[in-house]
Amino acid sequence: MSKKILILAGDGIGPEIVAEAIKVLNCLRDDFGLAIDMQEALVGGAAYDAEGHPLPESTLDAAKAADAVLLGAVGGAKWEPLDISVRPEKGLLGLRAGLGLFANLRPAILYPQLADASTLKPEVVSGLDILIVRELTGGIYFGQPRGVETLESGERKGINTLTYTESEIERICRVAFDLAGKRGKRVCSVDKANVLECTELWREVAIRVGADYPDCELSHMYVDNAAMQLVRAPKQFDVMVTTNMFGDILSDCAAQLTGSIGMLPSASLNADGQGMYEPIHGSAPDIAGKGVANPLATILSVAMMLRYSLNEAGHADRIEQAVSAVLDQGLRTADIASEGTTTVGTAAMGDAVVAALREV
Ligand code: IPM
Ligand code: MG
């Protein structure tokens, strides 16, 4: 039976980069027999403009009915004046919560062909292969109470709350250990246990879960130190597991180590293996519509989708090899261009990956 993929292009460069990922999916379907059905729906600012809400019910229902969701990006200056409850980002957060996508996998891998693209010295980043496992449906992003209230004095007070239950911590730690077992067998749990009780609990649960994985080594790091270590000596890390907000921040930092945020895919999974896949970069409104955005993070997100939700590891490998082959050919979008390479636009990059797919 065909697997159902819901495509949510979103805003900014979203539609352009997703179009290239669809070319790749079409190629796998038509030339390699991948059994998929693709359907599209609106999310983010595009959905707000059309239907008055960044996550229409029909979109959430379609996402729930799909085996996997491919998302481009959401957001842009145009929607910033809106109330926070209907901003494009709410569409994304609603999808994460609505689908129960608690495990966010953010690999930061440096392609050897792009060693020059990093702002860090090549010896610091060459061979980099980190996996950040970010908790995605809890923590301060969702904790109650939240909001802005007015005190008797008339002054306003903003409130957000960091909460984690033991079971929420346990399940994300298990994901991290399971994945670490298949790679470097080292998990670094990142917290702020010296200040925040909630993450003191996080550390305690991480230790308890770690005891079930004797073949994996568990270490702990405060988030401020982790940020520093990521830019000082990033290769010390294998898998990092952390809270929603710390993971948000550290994954941007890790992305920059690789030179281009335009290369990094991500997977957000629920307990049933259903997942949403998206590039970790945003909607980049400054370059939207110009045909220069890098589609590779989205194309690599398709590879993660095939591996984690569609049980098609062979096709996932094929995409990753095709991307590597295109980089070997010297083709680069502007964000990863360097001396001696050939700069191409979004569509040409997608076409090159499809051509390489047919060769690998
Ligand atoms: C991310 C983004 C989102 C987040 C925003 C767009 C809501 O920064 O996926 O990292 O904060 O989680
Ligand atoms: Mg972020």
PDB file of N, CA, C and O in Angstrom, residues 309-360:
ATOM      1  N   SER A 309      10.347   7.126   9.128  1.00  0.00           N
ATOM      2  CA  SER A 309       8.888   6.910   9.132  1.00  0.00           C
ATOM      3  C   SER A 309       8.416   5.936   8.061  1.00  0.00           C
ATOM      4  O   SER A 309       7.383   5.311   8.223  1.00  0.00           O
ATOM      5  N   LEU A 310       9.137   5.834   6.956  1.00  0.00           N
ATOM      6  CA  LEU A 310       8.625   5.020   5.849  1.00  0.00           C
ATOM      7  C   LEU A 310       9.382   3.701   5.701  1.00  0.00           C
ATOM      8  O   LEU A 310       9.084   2.912   4.797  1.00  0.00           O
ATOM      9  N   ASN A 311      10.351   3.473   6.572  1.00  0.00           N
ATOM     10  CA  ASN A 311      11.065   2.206   6.554  1.00  0.00           C
ATOM     11  C   ASN A 311      11.683   1.910   5.181  1.00  0.00           C
ATOM     12  O   ASN A 311      11.572   0.800   4.662  1.00  0.00           O
ATOM     13  N   GLU A 312      12.279   2.903   4.586  1.00  0.00           N
ATOM     14  CA  GLU A 312      12.874   2.797   3.253  1.00  0.00           C
ATOM     15  C   GLU A 312      14.318   3.288   3.301  1.00  0.00           C
ATOM     16  O   GLU A 312      14.705   4.239   2.623  1.00  0.00           O
ATOM     17  N   ALA A 313      15.123   2.616   4.113  1.00  0.00           N
ATOM     18  CA  ALA A 313      16.500   3.075   4.331  1.00  0.00           C
ATOM     19  C   ALA A 313      17.306   3.096   3.032  1.00  0.00           C
ATOM     20  O   ALA A 313      18.184   3.938   2.846  1.00  0.00           O
ATOM     21  N   GLY A 314      16.991   2.166   2.126  1.00  0.00           N
ATOM     22  CA  GLY A 314      17.734   2.101   0.864  1.00  0.00           C
ATOM     23  C   GLY A 314      17.557   3.387   0.059  1.00  0.00           C
ATOM     24  O   GLY A 314      18.528   3.940  -0.467  1.00  0.00           O
ATOM     25  N   HIS A 315      16.335   3.846  -0.020  1.00  0.00           N
ATOM     26  CA  HIS A 315      16.070   5.096  -0.745  1.00  0.00           C
ATOM     27  C   HIS A 315      16.705   6.287  -0.020  1.00  0.00           C
ATOM     28  O   HIS A 315      17.161   7.234  -0.655  1.00  0.00           O
ATOM     29  N   ALA A 316      16.701   6.237   1.303  1.00  0.00           N
ATOM     30  CA  ALA A 316      17.334   7.312   2.081  1.00  0.00           C
ATOM     31  C   ALA A 316      18.827   7.388   1.739  1.00  0.00           C
ATOM     32  O   ALA A 316      19.368   8.472   1.472  1.00  0.00           O
ATOM     33  N   ASP A 317      19.477   6.222   1.729  1.00  0.00           N
ATOM     34  CA  ASP A 317      20.910   6.182   1.376  1.00  0.00           C
ATOM     35  C   ASP A 317      21.126   6.758  -0.017  1.00  0.00           C
ATOM     36  O   ASP A 317      22.079   7.501  -0.269  1.00  0.00           O
ATOM     37  N   ARG A 318      20.225   6.385  -0.928  1.00  0.00           N
ATOM     38  CA  ARG A 318      20.345   6.833  -2.316  1.00  0.00           C
ATOM     39  C   ARG A 318      20.314   8.372  -2.400  1.00  0.00           C
ATOM     40  O   ARG A 318      21.108   8.985  -3.093  1.00  0.00           O
ATOM     41  N   ILE A 319      19.406   8.990  -1.654  1.00  0.00           N
ATOM     42  CA  ILE A 319      19.326  10.462  -1.670  1.00  0.00           C
ATOM     43  C   ILE A 319      20.612  11.068  -1.111  1.00  0.00           C
ATOM     44  O   ILE A 319      21.188  12.001  -1.680  1.00  0.00           O
ATOM     45  N   GLU A 320      21.074  10.516   0.012  1.00  0.00           N
ATOM     46  CA  GLU A 320      22.274  11.085   0.631  1.00  0.00           C
ATOM     47  C   GLU A 320      23.492  10.937  -0.281  1.00  0.00           C
ATOM     48  O   GLU A 320      24.318  11.860  -0.386  1.00  0.00           O
ATOM     49  N   GLN A 321      23.553   9.817  -0.990  1.00  0.00           N
ATOM     50  CA  GLN A 321      24.664   9.643  -1.946  1.00  0.00           C
ATOM     51  C   GLN A 321      24.545  10.636  -3.098  1.00  0.00           C
ATOM     52  O   GLN A 321      25.548  11.165  -3.585  1.00  0.00           O
ATOM     53  N   ALA A 322      23.319  10.867  -3.531  1.00  0.00           N
ATOM     54  CA  ALA A 322      23.108  11.808  -4.648  1.00  0.00           C
ATOM     55  C   ALA A 322      23.527  13.222  -4.240  1.00  0.00           C
ATOM     56  O   ALA A 322      24.164  13.942  -5.019  1.00  0.00           O
ATOM     57  N   VAL A 323      23.189  13.619  -3.005  1.00  0.00           N
ATOM     58  CA  VAL A 323      23.578  14.952  -2.526  1.00  0.00           C
ATOM     59  C   VAL A 323      25.099  15.061  -2.479  1.00  0.00           C
ATOM     60  O   VAL A 323      25.700  16.050  -2.920  1.00  0.00           O
ATOM     61  N   SER A 324      25.724  14.012  -1.981  1.00  0.00           N
ATOM     62  CA  SER A 324      27.184  14.017  -1.901  1.00  0.00           C
ATOM     63  C   SER A 324      27.802  14.101  -3.299  1.00  0.00           C
ATOM     64  O   SER A 324      28.778  14.821  -3.530  1.00  0.00           O
ATOM     65  N   ALA A 325      27.190  13.385  -4.241  1.00  0.00           N
ATOM     66  CA  ALA A 325      27.709  13.397  -5.616  1.00  0.00           C
ATOM     67  C   ALA A 325      27.618  14.797  -6.224  1.00  0.00           C
ATOM     68  O   ALA A 325      28.540  15.245  -6.911  1.00  0.00           O
ATOM     69  N   VAL A 326      26.526  15.477  -5.941  1.00  0.00           N
ATOM     70  CA  VAL A 326      26.343  16.830  -6.479  1.00  0.00           C
ATOM     71  C   VAL A 326      27.383  17.784  -5.886  1.00  0.00           C
ATOM     72  O   VAL A 326      27.944  18.644  -6.581  1.00  0.00           O
ATOM     73  N   LEU A 327      27.667  17.609  -4.602  1.00  0.00           N
ATOM     74  CA  LEU A 327      28.706  18.440  -3.979  1.00  0.00           C
ATOM     75  C   LEU A 327      30.068  18.116  -4.598  1.00  0.00           C
ATOM     76  O   LEU A 327      30.886  19.006  -4.836  1.00  0.00           O
ATOM     77  N   ASP A 328      30.290  16.826  -4.878  1.00  0.00           N
ATOM     78  CA  ASP A 328      31.543  16.420  -5.538  1.00  0.00           C
ATOM     79  C   ASP A 328      31.689  17.079  -6.908  1.00  0.00           C
ATOM     80  O   ASP A 328      32.798  17.397  -7.338  1.00  0.00           O
ATOM     81  N   GLN A 329      30.557  17.272  -7.582  1.00  0.00           N
ATOM     82  CA  GLN A 329      30.593  17.920  -8.916  1.00  0.00           C
ATOM     83  C   GLN A 329      30.934  19.406  -8.803  1.00  0.00           C
ATOM     84  O   GLN A 329      31.099  20.090  -9.800  1.00  0.00           O
ATOM     85  N   GLY A 330      30.987  19.912  -7.561  1.00  0.00           N
ATOM     86  CA  GLY A 330      31.341  21.321  -7.366  1.00  0.00           C
ATOM     87  C   GLY A 330      30.155  22.259  -7.418  1.00  0.00           C
ATOM     88  O   GLY A 330      30.317  23.483  -7.419  1.00  0.00           O
ATOM     89  N   LEU A 331      28.954  21.707  -7.475  1.00  0.00           N
ATOM     90  CA  LEU A 331      27.771  22.580  -7.523  1.00  0.00           C
ATOM     91  C   LEU A 331      27.446  23.078  -6.117  1.00  0.00           C
ATOM     92  O   LEU A 331      27.446  22.316  -5.150  1.00  0.00           O
ATOM     93  N   ARG A 332      27.153  24.377  -6.014  1.00  0.00           N
ATOM     94  CA  ARG A 332      26.835  24.976  -4.716  1.00  0.00           C
ATOM     95  C   ARG A 332      25.753  26.035  -4.898  1.00  0.00           C
ATOM     96  O   ARG A 332      25.814  26.813  -5.850  1.00  0.00           O
ATOM     97  N   THR A 333      24.827  26.122  -3.943  1.00  0.00           N
ATOM     98  CA  THR A 333      23.982  27.306  -3.885  1.00  0.00           C
ATOM     99  C   THR A 333      24.803  28.407  -3.218  1.00  0.00           C
ATOM    100  O   THR A 333      25.857  28.128  -2.616  1.00  0.00           O
ATOM    101  N   ALA A 334      24.304  29.645  -3.297  1.00  0.00           N
ATOM    102  CA  ALA A 334      25.113  30.787  -2.864  1.00  0.00           C
ATOM    103  C   ALA A 334      25.593  30.669  -1.415  1.00  0.00           C
ATOM    104  O   ALA A 334      26.715  31.067  -1.079  1.00  0.00           O
ATOM    105  N   ASP A 335      24.759  30.094  -0.544  1.00  0.00           N
ATOM    106  CA  ASP A 335      25.099  30.026   0.883  1.00  0.00           C
ATOM    107  C   ASP A 335      26.302  29.143   1.179  1.00  0.00           C
ATOM    108  O   ASP A 335      26.918  29.277   2.230  1.00  0.00           O
ATOM    109  N   ILE A 336      26.621  28.205   0.270  1.00  0.00           N
ATOM    110  CA  ILE A 336      27.747  27.311   0.539  1.00  0.00           C
ATOM    111  C   ILE A 336      28.842  27.437  -0.530  1.00  0.00           C
ATOM    112  O   ILE A 336      29.751  26.624  -0.601  1.00  0.00           O
ATOM    113  N   ALA A 337      28.719  28.476  -1.348  1.00  0.00           N
ATOM    114  CA  ALA A 337      29.689  28.654  -2.429  1.00  0.00           C
ATOM    115  C   ALA A 337      31.061  29.027  -1.870  1.00  0.00           C
ATOM    116  O   ALA A 337      31.167  29.677  -0.836  1.00  0.00           O
ATOM    117  N   SER A 338      32.105  28.565  -2.520  1.00  0.00           N
ATOM    118  CA  SER A 338      33.453  29.028  -2.168  1.00  0.00           C
ATOM    119  C   SER A 338      34.277  29.053  -3.448  1.00  0.00           C
ATOM    120  O   SER A 338      33.786  28.685  -4.521  1.00  0.00           O
ATOM    121  N   GLU A 339      35.513  29.450  -3.326  1.00  0.00           N
ATOM    122  CA  GLU A 339      36.335  29.610  -4.520  1.00  0.00           C
ATOM    123  C   GLU A 339      36.431  28.296  -5.294  1.00  0.00           C
ATOM    124  O   GLU A 339      36.621  27.231  -4.694  1.00  0.00           O
ATOM    125  N   GLY A 340      36.263  28.393  -6.602  1.00  0.00           N
ATOM    126  CA  GLY A 340      36.424  27.205  -7.434  1.00  0.00           C
ATOM    127  C   GLY A 340      35.167  26.377  -7.589  1.00  0.00           C
ATOM    128  O   GLY A 340      35.155  25.360  -8.281  1.00  0.00           O
ATOM    129  N   THR A 341      34.073  26.773  -6.933  1.00  0.00           N
ATOM    130  CA  THR A 341      32.831  26.016  -7.089  1.00  0.00           C
ATOM    131  C   THR A 341      31.898  26.746  -8.059  1.00  0.00           C
ATOM    132  O   THR A 341      32.120  27.913  -8.377  1.00  0.00           O
ATOM    133  N   THR A 342      30.878  26.031  -8.513  1.00  0.00           N
ATOM    134  CA  THR A 342      29.918  26.612  -9.446  1.00  0.00           C
ATOM    135  C   THR A 342      28.627  26.934  -8.712  1.00  0.00           C
ATOM    136  O   THR A 342      28.006  26.042  -8.153  1.00  0.00           O
ATOM    137  N   THR A 343      28.258  28.214  -8.720  1.00  0.00           N
ATOM    138  CA  THR A 343      27.042  28.610  -8.007  1.00  0.00           C
ATOM    139  C   THR A 343      25.815  28.370  -8.885  1.00  0.00           C
ATOM    140  O   THR A 343      25.773  28.802 -10.037  1.00  0.00           O
ATOM    141  N   VAL A 344      24.850  27.652  -8.304  1.00  0.00           N
ATOM    142  CA  VAL A 344      23.597  27.389  -9.032  1.00  0.00           C
ATOM    143  C   VAL A 344      22.416  27.826  -8.174  1.00  0.00           C
ATOM    144  O   VAL A 344      22.548  28.007  -6.964  1.00  0.00           O
ATOM    145  N   GLY A 345      21.261  27.962  -8.798  1.00  0.00           N
ATOM    146  CA  GLY A 345      20.050  28.350  -8.082  1.00  0.00           C
ATOM    147  C   GLY A 345      19.335  27.137  -7.508  1.00  0.00           C
ATOM    148  O   GLY A 345      19.788  25.994  -7.640  1.00  0.00           O
ATOM    149  N   THR A 346      18.205  27.420  -6.858  1.00  0.00           N
ATOM    150  CA  THR A 346      17.438  26.390  -6.167  1.00  0.00           C
ATOM    151  C   THR A 346      17.016  25.256  -7.106  1.00  0.00           C
ATOM    152  O   THR A 346      17.230  24.072  -6.811  1.00  0.00           O
ATOM    153  N   ALA A 347      16.401  25.629  -8.234  1.00  0.00           N
ATOM    154  CA  ALA A 347      15.858  24.611  -9.141  1.00  0.00           C
ATOM    155  C   ALA A 347      16.972  23.792  -9.781  1.00  0.00           C
ATOM    156  O   ALA A 347      16.868  22.570  -9.908  1.00  0.00           O
ATOM    157  N   ALA A 348      18.069  24.470 -10.154  1.00  0.00           N
ATOM    158  CA  ALA A 348      19.177  23.744 -10.784  1.00  0.00           C
ATOM    159  C   ALA A 348      19.792  22.755  -9.791  1.00  0.00           C
ATOM    160  O   ALA A 348      20.207  21.650 -10.167  1.00  0.00           O
ATOM    161  N   MET A 349      19.829  23.144  -8.519  1.00  0.00           N
ATOM    162  CA  MET A 349      20.360  22.234  -7.507  1.00  0.00           C
ATOM    163  C   MET A 349      19.454  21.005  -7.366  1.00  0.00           C
ATOM    164  O   MET A 349      19.929  19.873  -7.330  1.00  0.00           O
ATOM    165  N   GLY A 350      18.146  21.244  -7.344  1.00  0.00           N
ATOM    166  CA  GLY A 350      17.205  20.121  -7.265  1.00  0.00           C
ATOM    167  C   GLY A 350      17.343  19.209  -8.474  1.00  0.00           C
ATOM    168  O   GLY A 350      17.377  17.976  -8.341  1.00  0.00           O
ATOM    169  N   ASP A 351      17.456  19.807  -9.663  1.00  0.00           N
ATOM    170  CA  ASP A 351      17.603  19.006 -10.889  1.00  0.00           C
ATOM    171  C   ASP A 351      18.881  18.180 -10.849  1.00  0.00           C
ATOM    172  O   ASP A 351      18.906  17.028 -11.286  1.00  0.00           O
ATOM    173  N   ALA A 352      19.944  18.783 -10.300  1.00  0.00           N
ATOM    174  CA  ALA A 352      21.222  18.063 -10.234  1.00  0.00           C
ATOM    175  C   ALA A 352      21.109  16.856  -9.303  1.00  0.00           C
ATOM    176  O   ALA A 352      21.671  15.788  -9.576  1.00  0.00           O
ATOM    177  N   VAL A 353      20.367  17.018  -8.205  1.00  0.00           N
ATOM    178  CA  VAL A 353      20.201  15.884  -7.288  1.00  0.00           C
ATOM    179  C   VAL A 353      19.406  14.780  -7.956  1.00  0.00           C
ATOM    180  O   VAL A 353      19.753  13.589  -7.870  1.00  0.00           O
ATOM    181  N   VAL A 354      18.350  15.163  -8.693  1.00  0.00           N
ATOM    182  CA  VAL A 354      17.541  14.157  -9.393  1.00  0.00           C
ATOM    183  C   VAL A 354      18.412  13.427 -10.439  1.00  0.00           C
ATOM    184  O   VAL A 354      18.370  12.197 -10.537  1.00  0.00           O
ATOM    185  N   ALA A 355      19.221  14.183 -11.165  1.00  0.00           N
ATOM    186  CA  ALA A 355      20.093  13.553 -12.158  1.00  0.00           C
ATOM    187  C   ALA A 355      21.064  12.586 -11.483  1.00  0.00           C
ATOM    188  O   ALA A 355      21.287  11.466 -11.959  1.00  0.00           O
ATOM    189  N   ALA A 356      21.602  13.010 -10.338  1.00  0.00           N
ATOM    190  CA  ALA A 356      22.551  12.151  -9.615  1.00  0.00           C
ATOM    191  C   ALA A 356      21.856  10.912  -9.055  1.00  0.00           C
ATOM    192  O   ALA A 356      22.440   9.821  -9.012  1.00  0.00           O
ATOM    193  N   LEU A 357      20.604  11.069  -8.667  1.00  0.00           N
ATOM    194  CA  LEU A 357      19.832   9.916  -8.152  1.00  0.00           C
ATOM    195  C   LEU A 357      19.776   8.815  -9.206  1.00  0.00           C
ATOM    196  O   LEU A 357      19.864   7.635  -8.893  1.00  0.00           O
ATOM    197  N   ARG A 358      19.594   9.226 -10.430  1.00  0.00           N
ATOM    198  CA  ARG A 358      19.455   8.243 -11.504  1.00  0.00           C
ATOM    199  C   ARG A 358      20.775   7.537 -11.770  1.00  0.00           C
ATOM    200  O   ARG A 358      20.810   6.474 -12.384  1.00  0.00           O
ATOM    201  N   GLU A 359      21.872   8.136 -11.314  1.00  0.00           N
ATOM    202  CA  GLU A 359      23.202   7.545 -11.558  1.00  0.00           C
ATOM    203  C   GLU A 359      23.638   6.620 -10.442  1.00  0.00           C
ATOM    204  O   GLU A 359      24.376   5.680 -10.678  1.00  0.00           O
ATOM    205  N   VAL A 360      23.179   6.908  -9.173  1.00  0.00           N
ATOM    206  CA  VAL A 360      23.758   6.150  -8.045  1.00  0.00           C
ATOM    207  C   VAL A 360      23.157   4.744  -7.927  1.00  0.00           C
ATOM    208  O   VAL A 360      22.115   4.455  -8.489  1.00  0.00           O
TER     209      VAL A 360
END
